[in-house]
């Protein structure tokens, strides 16, 4: 492989990484605020549901979440997987699942501010 080919491939990969980063950032900040507000809610059932959600998301490996997001539409609903399915699964996993549970703005009982 020539160096120009390798640099081209690295550049394309870097652009995809930037796309994933910015799409995740744009989507995860508002969702993180919603999770934080739900966690701080005085309505106890909502706070408990959000607390359970955070515990499950923190305790589940990201790769498992990505596999579930990628393959579930096919096996559950029969939706065909496309080339874009991988990219979309990555965005949803980073934004929708992982980042929301890590960017909550609340303090766990008895613990340091995170």
Short mmCIF file of C-alpha atoms in Angstrom, two decimals, residues 18-64:
data_model
loop_
_atom_site.label_atom_id
_atom_site.label_comp_id
_atom_site.label_asym_id
_atom_site.label_seq_id
_atom_site.Cartn_x
_atom_site.Cartn_y
_atom_site.Cartn_z
CA UNK A 18 -15.71 13.66 13.79
CA UNK A 19 -19.23 13.03 12.47
CA UNK A 20 -19.91 10.52 15.24
CA UNK A 21 -18.49 12.89 17.85
CA UNK A 22 -20.55 15.93 16.81
CA UNK A 23 -23.80 14.01 16.29
CA UNK A 24 -23.36 12.37 19.67
CA UNK A 25 -22.59 15.71 21.31
CA UNK A 26 -25.61 17.42 19.76
CA UNK A 27 -27.96 14.64 20.81
CA UNK A 28 -26.54 13.59 24.15
CA UNK A 29 -26.44 16.94 25.91
CA UNK A 30 -30.21 17.53 25.77
CA UNK A 31 -30.88 13.90 26.62
CA UNK A 32 -28.46 14.07 29.53
CA UNK A 33 -30.34 17.07 30.88
CA UNK A 34 -33.63 15.18 30.60
CA UNK A 35 -32.15 12.23 32.51
CA UNK A 36 -30.75 14.57 35.17
CA UNK A 37 -34.11 16.28 35.59
CA UNK A 38 -35.84 12.91 35.76
CA UNK A 39 -33.37 11.74 38.40
CA UNK A 40 -33.94 14.86 40.48
CA UNK A 41 -37.72 14.71 40.08
CA UNK A 42 -39.84 14.79 43.20
CA UNK A 43 -42.18 12.32 41.50
CA UNK A 44 -40.68 9.18 43.03
CA UNK A 45 -41.79 6.64 40.37
CA UNK A 46 -40.05 8.69 37.65
CA UNK A 47 -36.90 9.13 39.75
CA UNK A 48 -36.79 5.38 40.46
CA UNK A 49 -37.25 4.50 36.78
CA UNK A 50 -34.43 6.87 35.79
CA UNK A 51 -32.23 5.54 38.59
CA UNK A 52 -32.83 1.96 37.37
CA UNK A 53 -32.12 3.03 33.78
CA UNK A 54 -28.83 4.64 34.83
CA UNK A 55 -27.79 1.53 36.76
CA UNK A 56 -28.57 -0.78 33.84
CA UNK A 57 -26.81 1.42 31.28
CA UNK A 58 -23.72 1.81 33.42
CA UNK A 59 -23.60 -1.91 34.11
CA UNK A 60 -23.95 -3.04 30.50
CA UNK A 61 -20.93 -3.09 28.17
CA UNK A 62 -21.14 -0.64 25.26
CA UNK A 63 -20.39 -3.39 22.74
CA UNK A 64 -23.41 -5.38 23.96
#
